[in-house]
Tab-separated table of C-alpha atoms in Angstrom:
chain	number	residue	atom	x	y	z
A	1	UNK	CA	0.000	0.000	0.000
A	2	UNK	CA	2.541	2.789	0.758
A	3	UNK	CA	4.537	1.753	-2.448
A	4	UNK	CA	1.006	2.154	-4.111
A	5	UNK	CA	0.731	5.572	-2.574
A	6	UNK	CA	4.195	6.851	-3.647
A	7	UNK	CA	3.787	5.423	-7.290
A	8	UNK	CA	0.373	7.765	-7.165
A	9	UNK	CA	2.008	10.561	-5.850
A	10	UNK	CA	4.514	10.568	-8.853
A	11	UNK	CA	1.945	9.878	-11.331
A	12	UNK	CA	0.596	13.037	-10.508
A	13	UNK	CA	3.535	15.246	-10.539
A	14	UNK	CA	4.463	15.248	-6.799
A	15	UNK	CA	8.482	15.306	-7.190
A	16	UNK	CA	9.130	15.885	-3.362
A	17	UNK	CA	7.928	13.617	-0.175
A	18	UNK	CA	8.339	15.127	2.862
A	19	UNK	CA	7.893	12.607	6.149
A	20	UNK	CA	8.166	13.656	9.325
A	21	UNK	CA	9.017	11.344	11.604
A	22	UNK	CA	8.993	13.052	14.844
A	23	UNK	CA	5.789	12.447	17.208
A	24	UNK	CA	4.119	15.801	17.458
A	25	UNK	CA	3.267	16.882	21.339
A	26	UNK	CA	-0.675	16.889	20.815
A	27	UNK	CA	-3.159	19.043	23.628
A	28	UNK	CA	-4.098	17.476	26.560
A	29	UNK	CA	-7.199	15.341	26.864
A	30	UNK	CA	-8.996	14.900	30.322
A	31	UNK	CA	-9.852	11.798	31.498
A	32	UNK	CA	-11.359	10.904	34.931
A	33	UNK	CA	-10.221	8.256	37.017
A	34	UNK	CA	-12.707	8.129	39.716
A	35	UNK	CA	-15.770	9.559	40.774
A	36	UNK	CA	-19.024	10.814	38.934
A	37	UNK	CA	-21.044	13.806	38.576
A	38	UNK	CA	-20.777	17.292	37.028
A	39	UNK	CA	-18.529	18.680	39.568
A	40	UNK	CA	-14.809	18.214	39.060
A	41	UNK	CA	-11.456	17.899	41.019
A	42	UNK	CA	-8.261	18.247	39.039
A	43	UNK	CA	-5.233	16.423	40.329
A	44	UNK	CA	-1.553	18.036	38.973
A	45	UNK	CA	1.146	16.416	38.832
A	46	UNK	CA	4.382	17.981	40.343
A	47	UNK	CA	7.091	15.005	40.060
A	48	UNK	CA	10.696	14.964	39.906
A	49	UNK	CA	13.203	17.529	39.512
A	50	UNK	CA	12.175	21.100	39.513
A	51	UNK	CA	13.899	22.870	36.765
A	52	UNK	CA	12.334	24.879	33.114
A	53	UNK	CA	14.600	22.975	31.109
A	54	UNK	CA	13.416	20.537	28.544
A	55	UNK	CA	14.091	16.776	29.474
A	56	UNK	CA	17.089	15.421	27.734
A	57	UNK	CA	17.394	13.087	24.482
A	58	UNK	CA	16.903	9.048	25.572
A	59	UNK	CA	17.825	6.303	23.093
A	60	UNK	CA	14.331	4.657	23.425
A	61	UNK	CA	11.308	5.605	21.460
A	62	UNK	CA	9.397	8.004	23.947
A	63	UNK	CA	7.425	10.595	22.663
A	64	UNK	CA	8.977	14.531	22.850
A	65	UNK	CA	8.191	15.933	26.573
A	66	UNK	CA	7.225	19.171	27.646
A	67	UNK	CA	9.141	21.166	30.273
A	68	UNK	CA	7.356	20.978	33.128
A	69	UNK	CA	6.519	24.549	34.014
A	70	UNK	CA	4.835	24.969	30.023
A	71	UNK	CA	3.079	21.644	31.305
A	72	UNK	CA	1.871	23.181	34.824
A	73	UNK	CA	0.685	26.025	32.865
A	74	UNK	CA	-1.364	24.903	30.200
A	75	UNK	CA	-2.897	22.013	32.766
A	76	UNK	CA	-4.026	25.358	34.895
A	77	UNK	CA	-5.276	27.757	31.944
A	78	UNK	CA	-7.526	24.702	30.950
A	79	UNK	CA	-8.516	24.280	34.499
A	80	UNK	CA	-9.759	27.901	34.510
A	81	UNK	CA	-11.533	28.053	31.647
A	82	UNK	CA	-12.987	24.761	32.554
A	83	UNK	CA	-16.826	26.027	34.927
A	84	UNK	CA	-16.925	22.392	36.382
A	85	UNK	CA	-13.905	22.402	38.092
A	86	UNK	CA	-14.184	23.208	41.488
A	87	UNK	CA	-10.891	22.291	43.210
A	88	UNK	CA	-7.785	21.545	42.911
A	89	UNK	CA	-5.274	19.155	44.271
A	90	UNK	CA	-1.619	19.491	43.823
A	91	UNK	CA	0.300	16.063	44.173
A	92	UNK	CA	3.771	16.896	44.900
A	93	UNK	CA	7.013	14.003	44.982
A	94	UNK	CA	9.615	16.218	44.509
A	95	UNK	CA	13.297	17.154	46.335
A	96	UNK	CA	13.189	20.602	44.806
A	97	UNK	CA	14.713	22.382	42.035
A	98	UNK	CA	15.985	25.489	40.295
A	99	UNK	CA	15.173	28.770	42.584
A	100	UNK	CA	13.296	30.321	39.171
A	101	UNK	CA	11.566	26.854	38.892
A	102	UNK	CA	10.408	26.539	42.449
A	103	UNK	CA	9.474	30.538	42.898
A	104	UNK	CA	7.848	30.310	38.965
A	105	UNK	CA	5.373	27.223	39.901
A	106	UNK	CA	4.636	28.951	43.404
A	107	UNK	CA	3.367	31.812	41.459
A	108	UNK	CA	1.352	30.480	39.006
A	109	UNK	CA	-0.367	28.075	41.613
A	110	UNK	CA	-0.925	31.361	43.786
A	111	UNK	CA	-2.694	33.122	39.995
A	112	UNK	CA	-5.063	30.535	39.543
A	113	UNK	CA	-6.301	29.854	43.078
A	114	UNK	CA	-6.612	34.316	43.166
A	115	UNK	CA	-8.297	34.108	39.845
A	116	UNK	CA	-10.381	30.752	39.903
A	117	UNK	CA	-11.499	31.324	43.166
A	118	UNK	CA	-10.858	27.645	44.317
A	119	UNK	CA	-9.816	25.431	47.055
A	120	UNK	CA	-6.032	24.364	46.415
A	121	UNK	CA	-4.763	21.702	48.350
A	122	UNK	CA	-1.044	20.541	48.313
A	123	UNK	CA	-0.659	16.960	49.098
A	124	UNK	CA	2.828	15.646	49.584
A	125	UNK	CA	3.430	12.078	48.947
A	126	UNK	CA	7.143	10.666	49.255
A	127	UNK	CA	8.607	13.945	49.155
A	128	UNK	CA	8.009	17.438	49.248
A	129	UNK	CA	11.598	19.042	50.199
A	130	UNK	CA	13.057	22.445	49.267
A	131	UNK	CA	11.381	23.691	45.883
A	132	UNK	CA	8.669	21.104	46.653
A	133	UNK	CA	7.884	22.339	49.891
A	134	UNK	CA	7.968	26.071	48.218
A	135	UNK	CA	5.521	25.205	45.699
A	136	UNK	CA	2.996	23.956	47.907
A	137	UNK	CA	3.433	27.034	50.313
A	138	UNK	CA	0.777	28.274	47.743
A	139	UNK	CA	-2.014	25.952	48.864
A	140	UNK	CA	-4.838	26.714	51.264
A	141	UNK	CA	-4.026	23.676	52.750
A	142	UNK	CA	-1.107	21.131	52.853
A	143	UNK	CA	-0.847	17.884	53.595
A	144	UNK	CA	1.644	15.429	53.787
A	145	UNK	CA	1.789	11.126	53.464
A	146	UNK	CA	1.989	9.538	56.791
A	147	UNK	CA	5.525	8.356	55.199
A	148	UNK	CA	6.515	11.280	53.696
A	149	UNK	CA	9.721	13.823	53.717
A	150	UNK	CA	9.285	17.550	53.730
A	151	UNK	CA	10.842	20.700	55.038
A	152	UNK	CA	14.902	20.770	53.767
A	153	UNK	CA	14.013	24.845	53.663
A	154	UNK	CA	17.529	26.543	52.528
A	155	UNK	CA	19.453	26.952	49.328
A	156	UNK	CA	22.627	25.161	48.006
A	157	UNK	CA	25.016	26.545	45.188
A	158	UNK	CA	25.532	23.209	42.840
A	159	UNK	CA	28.705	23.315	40.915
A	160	UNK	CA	31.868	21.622	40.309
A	161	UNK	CA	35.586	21.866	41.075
A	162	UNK	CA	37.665	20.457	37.887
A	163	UNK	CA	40.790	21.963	38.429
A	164	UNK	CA	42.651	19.062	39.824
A	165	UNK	CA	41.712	16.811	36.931
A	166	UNK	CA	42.562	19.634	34.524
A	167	UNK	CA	46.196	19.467	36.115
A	168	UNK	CA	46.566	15.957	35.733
A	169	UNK	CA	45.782	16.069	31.523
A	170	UNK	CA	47.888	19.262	31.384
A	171	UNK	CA	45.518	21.618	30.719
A	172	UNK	CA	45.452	25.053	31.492
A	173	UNK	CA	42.558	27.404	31.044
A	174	UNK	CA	42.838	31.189	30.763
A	175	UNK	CA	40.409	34.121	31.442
A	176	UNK	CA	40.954	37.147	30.092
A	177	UNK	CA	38.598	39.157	32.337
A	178	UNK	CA	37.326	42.705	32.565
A	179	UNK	CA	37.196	42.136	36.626
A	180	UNK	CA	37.884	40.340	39.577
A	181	UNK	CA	34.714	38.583	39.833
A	182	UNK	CA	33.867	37.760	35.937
A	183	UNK	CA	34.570	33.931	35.892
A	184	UNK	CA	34.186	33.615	39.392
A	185	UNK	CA	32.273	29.977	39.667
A	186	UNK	CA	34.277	29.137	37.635
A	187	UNK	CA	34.094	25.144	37.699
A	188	UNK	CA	38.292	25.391	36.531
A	189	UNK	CA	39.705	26.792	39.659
A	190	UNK	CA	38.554	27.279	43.304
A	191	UNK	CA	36.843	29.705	44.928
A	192	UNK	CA	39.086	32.420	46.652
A	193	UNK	CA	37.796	34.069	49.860
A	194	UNK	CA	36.019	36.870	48.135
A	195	UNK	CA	34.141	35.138	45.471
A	196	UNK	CA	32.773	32.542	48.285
A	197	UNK	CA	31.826	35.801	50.468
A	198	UNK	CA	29.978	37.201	46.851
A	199	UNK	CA	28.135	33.851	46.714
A	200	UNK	CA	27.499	33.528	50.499
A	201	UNK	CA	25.468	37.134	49.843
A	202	UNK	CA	23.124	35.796	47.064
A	203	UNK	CA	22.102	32.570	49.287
A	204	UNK	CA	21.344	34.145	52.097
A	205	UNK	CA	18.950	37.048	49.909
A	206	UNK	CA	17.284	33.543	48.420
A	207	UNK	CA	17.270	31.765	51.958
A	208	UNK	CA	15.420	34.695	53.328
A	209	UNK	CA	12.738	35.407	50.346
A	210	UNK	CA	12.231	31.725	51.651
A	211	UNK	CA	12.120	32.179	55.183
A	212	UNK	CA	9.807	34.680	54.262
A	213	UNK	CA	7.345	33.118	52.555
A	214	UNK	CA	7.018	30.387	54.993
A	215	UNK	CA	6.449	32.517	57.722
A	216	UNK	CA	3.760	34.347	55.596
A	217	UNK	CA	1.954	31.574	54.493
A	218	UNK	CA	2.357	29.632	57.417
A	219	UNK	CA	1.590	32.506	59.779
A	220	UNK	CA	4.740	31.897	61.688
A	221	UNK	CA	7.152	33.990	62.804
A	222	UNK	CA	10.337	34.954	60.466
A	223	UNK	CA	12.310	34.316	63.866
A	224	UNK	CA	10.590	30.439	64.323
A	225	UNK	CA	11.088	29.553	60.805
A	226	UNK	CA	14.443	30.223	60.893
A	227	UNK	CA	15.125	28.120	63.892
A	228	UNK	CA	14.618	25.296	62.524
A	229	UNK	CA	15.259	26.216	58.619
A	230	UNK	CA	18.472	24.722	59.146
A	231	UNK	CA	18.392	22.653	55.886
A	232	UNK	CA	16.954	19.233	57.456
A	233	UNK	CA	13.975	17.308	56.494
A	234	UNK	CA	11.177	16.504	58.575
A	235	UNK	CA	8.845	13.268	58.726
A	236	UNK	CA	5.365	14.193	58.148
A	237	UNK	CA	4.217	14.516	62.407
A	238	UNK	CA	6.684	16.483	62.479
A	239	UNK	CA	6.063	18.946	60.231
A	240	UNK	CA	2.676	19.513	61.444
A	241	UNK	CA	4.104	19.592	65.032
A	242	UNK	CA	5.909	22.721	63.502
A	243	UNK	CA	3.219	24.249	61.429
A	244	UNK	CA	5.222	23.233	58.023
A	245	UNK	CA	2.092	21.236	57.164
A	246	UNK	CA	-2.195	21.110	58.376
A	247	UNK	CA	-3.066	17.384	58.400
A	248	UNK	CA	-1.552	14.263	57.770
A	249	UNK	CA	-3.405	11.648	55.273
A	250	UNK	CA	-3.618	9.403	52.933
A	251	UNK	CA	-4.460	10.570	48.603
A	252	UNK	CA	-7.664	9.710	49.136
A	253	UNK	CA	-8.825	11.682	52.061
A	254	UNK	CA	-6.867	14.437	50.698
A	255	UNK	CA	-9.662	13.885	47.676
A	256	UNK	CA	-12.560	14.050	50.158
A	257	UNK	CA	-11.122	16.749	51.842
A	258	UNK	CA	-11.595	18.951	48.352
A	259	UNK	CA	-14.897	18.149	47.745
A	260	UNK	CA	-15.636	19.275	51.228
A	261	UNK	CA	-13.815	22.453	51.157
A	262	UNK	CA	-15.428	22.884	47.620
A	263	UNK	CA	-18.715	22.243	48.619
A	264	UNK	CA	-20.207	19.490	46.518
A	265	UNK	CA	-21.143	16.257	47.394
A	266	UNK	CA	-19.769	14.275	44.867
A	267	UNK	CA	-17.442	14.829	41.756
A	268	UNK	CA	-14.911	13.696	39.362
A	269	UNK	CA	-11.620	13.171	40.010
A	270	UNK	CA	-9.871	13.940	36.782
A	271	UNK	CA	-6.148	14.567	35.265
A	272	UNK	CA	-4.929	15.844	32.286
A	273	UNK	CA	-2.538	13.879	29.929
A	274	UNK	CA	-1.347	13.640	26.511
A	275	UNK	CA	-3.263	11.241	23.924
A	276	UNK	CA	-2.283	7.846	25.030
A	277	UNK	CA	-0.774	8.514	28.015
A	278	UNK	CA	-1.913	6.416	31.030
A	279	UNK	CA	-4.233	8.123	33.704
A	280	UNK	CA	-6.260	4.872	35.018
A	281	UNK	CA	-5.966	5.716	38.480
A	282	UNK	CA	-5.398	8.599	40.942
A	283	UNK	CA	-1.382	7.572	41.637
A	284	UNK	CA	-0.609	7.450	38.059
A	285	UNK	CA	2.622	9.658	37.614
A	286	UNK	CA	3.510	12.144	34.947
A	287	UNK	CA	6.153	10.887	32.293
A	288	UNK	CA	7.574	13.866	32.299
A	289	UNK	CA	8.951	13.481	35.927
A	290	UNK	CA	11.984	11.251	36.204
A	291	UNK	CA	10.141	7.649	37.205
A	292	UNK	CA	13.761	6.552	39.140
A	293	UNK	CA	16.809	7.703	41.324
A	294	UNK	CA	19.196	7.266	38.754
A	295	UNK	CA	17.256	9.626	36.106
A	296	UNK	CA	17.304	11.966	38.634
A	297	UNK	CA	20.549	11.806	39.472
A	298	UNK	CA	21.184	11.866	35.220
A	299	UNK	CA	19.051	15.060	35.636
A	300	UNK	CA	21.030	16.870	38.013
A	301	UNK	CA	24.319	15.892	36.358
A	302	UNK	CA	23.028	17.661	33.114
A	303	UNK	CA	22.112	20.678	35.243
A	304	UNK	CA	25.223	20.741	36.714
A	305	UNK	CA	26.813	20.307	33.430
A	306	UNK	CA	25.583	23.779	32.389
A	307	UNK	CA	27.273	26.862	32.388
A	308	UNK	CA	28.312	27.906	35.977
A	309	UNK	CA	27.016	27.491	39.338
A	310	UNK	CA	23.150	26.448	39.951
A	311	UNK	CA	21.284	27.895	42.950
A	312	UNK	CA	18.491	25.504	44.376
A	313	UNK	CA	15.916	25.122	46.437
A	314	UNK	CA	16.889	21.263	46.629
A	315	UNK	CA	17.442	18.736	49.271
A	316	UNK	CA	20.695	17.548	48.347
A	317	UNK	CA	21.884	14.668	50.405
């Protein structure tokens, strides 16, 4: 048949064939995965990683991703434009991420629930660390896995230190510079004194715009968060023993929760996906978050591989 079709194509004076091979990213469908009735309760994923960079090239055959924060995005503009959705749940397994990723998802969670005029509740499920935690600081309400992680509130500077192997290949790299400070990160020498003290500077600005925020949303005191926003995670009791989270629960009482704080009796629980994506069952994951520690650890490496030093919200053990 496609030889037939080519031999037509000629016939007719087509002279150039132009195939394209690469899966197109199609919109999302909805599909629901449990409940019934008119209302509905949208569950987002937030898996993985936290960064706006597009997932790398893999040798198998899986279809072209979408960065995550164009994902998070487009799932909440149809959300809003959708009458019958009444709440939303944000499912969050994540140790964090870029500072601009983390502060970027915070803010468009914090737009829709202004605009929609919704219940948002964060629920935390392995982990919700860092960025994670900072995402879900825009939730009326979060709440954690009985087994889960959270807290790790603090920022870490992520580069690397090749100088030593450089000296063993016998290589030398120059900088010519128009100041001190130019190539300072750079991952071919070490930090001097006052490049650390420049760095120290900019983490402590971003730890504090953190501190911040916690206190504010968590109607703490700047003074309480920081004592203990010494970089540790928390098990779930104990982050509601410190006001980090509201209840601790399981997925599916998080899901009667939002009816309840939506006010309707029943509804569907629904998620958005690509066409042929699987969304069977309210635990399904995202592809686009990395399914294992050792993709997430690839992740990272091509993050760190980058150009120059990374600042993160991320629990980094």
């Amino acid at each position: 048949m496609v030889l037939a079709l080519l031999a037509a194509l000629l016939l007719v004076g087509c002279s150039v064939l132009s195939i394209d091979l690469q899966p197109r990213i199609r919109p999302l469908d909805e599909d629901t995965v449990e409940g019934k009735g008119k209302a509905k309760v949208l569950l987002l994923d937030l898996s993985g990683v936290l960064s706006d960079e597009t997932p790398g090239l893999s040798i198998t055959a899986s279809p072209p991703r979408v960065p995550l924060l164009a994902r998070v995005q487009e799932e909440l503009r149809k959300a809003e434009e959708d009458e019958h959705v009444k709440a939303l749940i944000v499912r969050i397994n994540s140790p964090g991420g870029t500072i601009t990723a983390s502060d970027t998802l915070y803010r468009e969670l914090a737009e829709f629930k202004r605009r929609k005029k919704i219940p948002v509740i964060a629920a935390i499920m392995d982990v919700g660390a860092s960025g994670g935690y900072y995402a879900a600081l825009a939730a009326d309400t979060i709440v954690a896995h009985p087994t889960s992680v959270t807290g790790s509130i603090g920022v870490v500077m992520l580069t690397v230190n090749a100088q030593g192997l450089m000296e063993k290949i016998g290589v030398a790299p120059m900088a010519i510079k128009s100041g001190a400070m130019k190539d300072a990160g750079s991952p071919f020498r070490a930090l001097n004194p006052d490049e650390r003290a420049v760095f120290q500077s900019v983490i402590d600005d971003m730890f504090a715009r953190f501190v911040k925020l916690v206190a504010e949303s968590r109607k703490l005191s700047e003074s309480r968060v920081r004592a203990f926003a010494d970089g540790r995670i928390y098990t779930a009791e104990q982050a509601r023993e410190l006001g980090l989270v509201d209840r601790v629960a399981y997925l599916d009482e998080v899901i009667a929760m939002a009816k309840k704080a939506a006010g309707v009796p029943e509804a569907r629980v629904i998620m958005y996906h690509r066409p042929k994506e699987y969304r069977a069952s309210i635990y399904a994951a995202t592809p686009t978050s990395p399914p294992t520690a050792e993709t997430a650890l690839a992740h990272l490496a091509g993050m760190l591989g980058g150009s120059g030093p990374r600042f993160m919200y991320l629990w980094w053990p």
